[in-house]
Amino acid sequence: MAHRERGDLDGRADTEAPDAPDAPRRALRVERLGCARGGRWLFRNLSFELHTGQALALRGPNGSGKSSLLRQLAGLLPREHGVVEGAAPASLAYLAHQNGLSLDLSARENLALATRIGGHALSPAALETALEEVGLRQAAAMPARRLSQGQRRRLALARVRASARPLWLLDEPTAALDGDGEQVFARLLTAHLEAGGLAVVATHQPLALPLPRCIALTLGPASSRPASSRPDPDIASATAVSAMESAP
């Protein structure tokens, strides 16, 4: 059975983060969402809300559906049932397990290309600032194939940061990062939330964010009810089903 931390019993946040000055009001609302893989429910009837300046820490064992939930929110997996509001493709930045880099391009070229495709091209000076922010200025001209896994993850985070999208969907963003890299991520996330952004972060690590800035949702194994069965309308919280495979 999935359970919430720091929230009420029907799966909705009971607190709202303080708004940043002049930040636009934003919200992500998920209502009774379900996801089935391999003929079994990973989760069903999952509901939560995020408001301006809030992050949701998504937790659970491998295969519990964390990555699948993020992919549903990003529009990359079909939604078996339920409602998602506030996750339009043009409003979100998605970071998967893979970093999404061209290994033949330099760190600078990768970031420039990503921001140009995303419709938010950076000036040369802004590119250098963005790379410096994640500790990659000295490696800016290096082909991505020569970067370490941690450096590639930093570059992927720089891309998310530079996207100027209000909703971040992050799948294990600190994977391969060293201690300094984890602090870089914490600074990026904090700045994003303080500017009025939102984030859903699948992680096995705690997010160093105070209440009411951060809430948590944990997915875990439950019954093996087949996905062909209808969701129980009396179940208000999410139910995760033992997965046959790790979530992608």
Coordinates of C-alpha atoms in Angstrom, one line a residue:
M1 CA 0.0 0.0 0.0
A2 CA 1.4 3.4 -0.9
H3 CA 1.5 5.9 1.9
R4 CA 2.0 9.6 2.1
E5 CA 4.2 11.5 4.5
R6 CA 3.4 15.0 5.7
G7 CA -0.1 14.9 4.1
D8 CA -3.6 14.0 4.9
L9 CA -5.4 10.7 4.4
D10 CA -6.9 11.3 1.0
G11 CA -3.6 11.8 -0.7
R12 CA -3.6 15.6 -1.0
A13 CA -1.1 18.0 0.5
D14 CA -2.3 19.6 3.7
T15 CA 0.1 22.5 3.4
E16 CA 1.2 25.0 0.7
A17 CA 4.6 26.4 0.3
P18 CA 5.0 30.2 0.7
D19 CA 4.9 31.9 -2.7
A20 CA 8.0 33.6 -4.1
P21 CA 7.4 37.4 -4.4
D22 CA 5.5 38.1 -7.6
A23 CA 5.6 34.3 -8.6
P24 CA 2.7 33.2 -10.7
R25 CA 0.3 30.8 -9.1
R26 CA 0.9 27.3 -10.4
A27 CA -0.4 23.8 -9.4
L28 CA 0.0 20.2 -10.4
R29 CA -3.1 18.1 -9.6
V30 CA -3.2 14.3 -9.9
E31 CA -6.5 12.6 -9.2
R32 CA -7.0 8.9 -9.0
L33 CA -4.2 8.1 -11.4
G34 CA -3.4 4.5 -12.3
C35 CA -0.6 2.6 -14.1
A36 CA -0.5 -1.0 -15.2
R37 CA 2.5 -2.9 -16.4
G38 CA 2.8 -6.6 -17.3
G39 CA -0.9 -7.1 -16.6
R40 CA -0.7 -5.9 -13.0
W41 CA -1.2 -2.5 -11.3
L42 CA 1.9 -0.7 -10.3
F43 CA -0.4 1.8 -8.6
R44 CA -3.9 3.0 -8.8
N45 CA -6.1 5.7 -7.4
L46 CA -3.1 7.9 -6.7
S47 CA -3.9 11.5 -5.9
F48 CA -1.8 14.5 -4.8
E49 CA -1.5 18.2 -5.4
L50 CA 1.6 20.5 -5.6
H51 CA 1.4 24.2 -5.4
T52 CA 3.8 27.1 -6.3
G53 CA 7.2 26.5 -4.7
Q54 CA 6.6 22.8 -3.7
A55 CA 8.4 19.6 -4.4
L56 CA 7.2 16.1 -4.0
A57 CA 9.8 13.4 -3.0
L58 CA 8.7 10.2 -4.7
R59 CA 10.0 7.2 -2.9
G60 CA 9.7 3.4 -3.0
P61 CA 11.6 0.2 -3.8
N62 CA 12.7 -0.6 -7.3
G63 CA 9.8 -1.6 -9.5
S64 CA 7.2 0.2 -7.4
G65 CA 6.3 2.6 -10.3
K66 CA 8.3 5.8 -9.5
S67 CA 9.7 6.1 -13.1
S68 CA 6.4 5.1 -14.6
L69 CA 4.6 7.8 -12.7
L70 CA 7.1 10.4 -13.9
R71 CA 6.7 9.2 -17.5
Q72 CA 2.9 9.4 -17.2
L73 CA 3.2 12.9 -15.9
A74 CA 5.5 13.7 -18.8
G75 CA 3.0 12.3 -21.3
L76 CA 5.3 9.4 -22.3
L77 CA 3.1 6.6 -20.9
P78 CA -0.6 6.2 -21.3
R79 CA -2.8 7.0 -18.2
E80 CA -4.9 4.0 -17.4
H81 CA -7.4 6.2 -15.7
G82 CA -7.5 9.4 -13.7
V83 CA -6.8 13.1 -14.3
V84 CA -3.6 15.1 -14.5
E85 CA -3.8 18.9 -14.6
G86 CA -0.9 21.3 -14.8
A87 CA 1.6 19.1 -16.7
A88 CA 1.3 20.5 -20.3
P89 CA 4.4 19.4 -22.4
A90 CA 5.4 23.0 -22.9
S91 CA 5.5 23.6 -19.1
L92 CA 7.7 20.7 -18.0
A93 CA 11.3 19.6 -18.1
Y94 CA 11.9 15.8 -17.8
L95 CA 15.1 14.1 -16.7
A96 CA 15.2 10.3 -17.0
H97 CA 17.8 7.8 -15.9
Q98 CA 19.6 8.5 -19.2
N99 CA 21.1 11.9 -19.5
G100 CA 20.0 12.6 -23.1
L101 CA 23.3 13.9 -24.4
S102 CA 25.0 13.7 -27.8
L103 CA 28.4 12.2 -26.9
D104 CA 30.0 13.8 -29.9
L105 CA 29.1 17.3 -28.9
S106 CA 30.9 19.3 -26.2
A107 CA 29.3 20.1 -22.9
R108 CA 28.7 23.7 -24.2
E109 CA 27.3 22.5 -27.5
N110 CA 25.0 20.0 -25.8
L111 CA 23.6 22.7 -23.6
A112 CA 23.3 25.2 -26.4
L113 CA 21.5 22.7 -28.6
A114 CA 19.0 21.7 -25.9
T115 CA 18.0 25.2 -25.0
R116 CA 17.6 26.1 -28.7
I117 CA 15.4 23.1 -29.3
G118 CA 13.5 24.0 -26.2
G119 CA 12.8 27.5 -27.4
H120 CA 14.9 29.2 -24.8
A121 CA 18.2 29.7 -26.4
L122 CA 21.0 31.1 -24.2
S123 CA 23.5 33.7 -25.1
P124 CA 27.2 32.7 -25.0
A125 CA 27.6 34.5 -21.6
A126 CA 24.5 32.7 -20.2
L127 CA 25.8 29.4 -21.4
E128 CA 29.1 29.9 -19.5
T129 CA 27.2 30.9 -16.4
A130 CA 25.0 27.8 -16.6
L131 CA 28.0 25.5 -17.0
E132 CA 29.8 27.3 -14.1
E133 CA 26.7 26.8 -11.9
V134 CA 27.1 23.0 -12.2
G135 CA 30.9 23.0 -12.0
L136 CA 31.5 22.3 -15.7
R137 CA 33.1 25.6 -16.9
Q138 CA 36.5 24.0 -17.2
A139 CA 35.1 21.1 -19.1
A140 CA 32.9 23.2 -21.4
A141 CA 34.8 22.3 -24.6
M142 CA 35.2 18.6 -23.8
P143 CA 33.2 16.1 -25.8
A144 CA 30.5 14.5 -23.7
R145 CA 31.9 11.1 -24.3
R146 CA 35.0 12.1 -22.3
L147 CA 33.0 13.4 -19.3
S148 CA 32.6 11.2 -16.3
Q149 CA 29.2 9.8 -15.5
G150 CA 28.9 12.4 -12.7
Q151 CA 29.8 15.2 -15.1
R152 CA 27.3 14.0 -17.6
R153 CA 24.6 14.1 -14.9
R154 CA 25.6 17.7 -14.0
L155 CA 25.3 18.6 -17.6
A156 CA 21.8 17.1 -17.8
L157 CA 20.8 19.1 -14.7
A158 CA 22.1 22.2 -16.3
R159 CA 19.8 21.5 -19.2
V160 CA 16.8 21.2 -16.9
R161 CA 17.8 24.4 -15.1
A162 CA 18.2 26.3 -18.3
S163 CA 14.9 25.1 -19.8
A164 CA 13.0 27.8 -17.9
R165 CA 10.1 25.3 -17.5
P166 CA 8.1 25.6 -14.2
L167 CA 7.6 21.9 -13.6
W168 CA 10.6 19.6 -13.2
L169 CA 10.1 15.8 -13.4
L170 CA 13.4 14.2 -12.2
D171 CA 14.2 10.5 -12.0
E172 CA 17.0 9.9 -9.6
P173 CA 18.7 13.2 -10.3
T174 CA 21.6 12.6 -8.0
A175 CA 22.6 9.3 -9.6
A176 CA 26.4 9.2 -10.2
L177 CA 26.9 12.5 -8.4
D178 CA 29.6 12.9 -5.7
G179 CA 29.0 14.9 -2.6
D180 CA 29.7 18.2 -4.2
G181 CA 27.4 17.3 -7.1
E182 CA 24.6 16.6 -4.7
Q183 CA 25.1 20.0 -3.2
V184 CA 24.9 21.5 -6.7
F185 CA 21.6 19.7 -7.2
A186 CA 20.3 20.9 -3.9
R187 CA 21.1 24.5 -4.8
L188 CA 19.4 24.2 -8.2
L189 CA 16.3 22.7 -6.8
T190 CA 16.0 25.2 -4.0
A191 CA 16.5 28.1 -6.4
H192 CA 13.8 26.7 -8.7
L193 CA 11.3 26.3 -5.9
E194 CA 12.1 29.8 -4.5
A195 CA 11.4 31.2 -7.9
G196 CA 7.9 29.6 -7.8
G197 CA 8.6 26.4 -9.7
L198 CA 7.4 22.9 -8.9
A199 CA 9.2 19.5 -8.9
V200 CA 8.4 15.8 -8.6
V201 CA 11.6 14.0 -7.7
A202 CA 12.0 10.2 -7.7
T203 CA 14.8 9.5 -5.2
H204 CA 16.2 7.2 -2.6
Q205 CA 17.8 10.1 -0.9
P206 CA 16.1 12.7 1.3
L207 CA 15.5 16.1 -0.1
A208 CA 17.0 18.7 2.2
L209 CA 14.0 20.9 2.0
P210 CA 11.9 22.2 4.9
L211 CA 8.2 22.0 5.4
P212 CA 6.0 23.1 3.7
R213 CA 8.4 23.2 0.8
C214 CA 8.6 19.4 0.5
I215 CA 6.0 16.6 0.8
A216 CA 6.6 12.9 0.2
L217 CA 4.8 10.0 -1.4
T218 CA 6.0 6.4 -1.0
L219 CA 5.0 3.6 -3.3
G220 CA 5.3 0.0 -2.2
P221 CA 4.1 -3.5 -3.0
A222 CA 0.5 -4.5 -2.3
S223 CA -1.9 -7.1 -3.8
S224 CA -1.4 -8.6 -7.3
R225 CA -4.8 -7.5 -8.5
P226 CA -4.9 -7.8 -12.3
A227 CA -5.0 -4.6 -14.3
S228 CA -8.2 -5.8 -16.1
S229 CA -10.1 -5.3 -12.9
R230 CA -11.8 -1.9 -12.3
P231 CA -10.3 0.4 -9.7
D232 CA -12.2 0.3 -6.4
P233 CA -14.0 3.7 -6.1
D234 CA -13.7 3.4 -2.3
I235 CA -9.9 3.4 -2.3
A236 CA -8.8 7.0 -1.9
S237 CA -5.0 6.5 -1.6
A238 CA -2.7 5.0 -4.2
T239 CA -2.2 1.2 -4.2
A240 CA 1.1 -0.1 -5.6
V241 CA 1.2 -3.7 -6.9
S242 CA 4.2 -6.0 -6.8
A243 CA 6.0 -5.3 -10.0
M244 CA 7.2 -8.0 -12.4
E245 CA 10.1 -5.8 -13.5
S246 CA 11.9 -2.6 -12.5
A247 CA 10.1 0.5 -13.7
P248 CA 11.8 1.9 -16.8

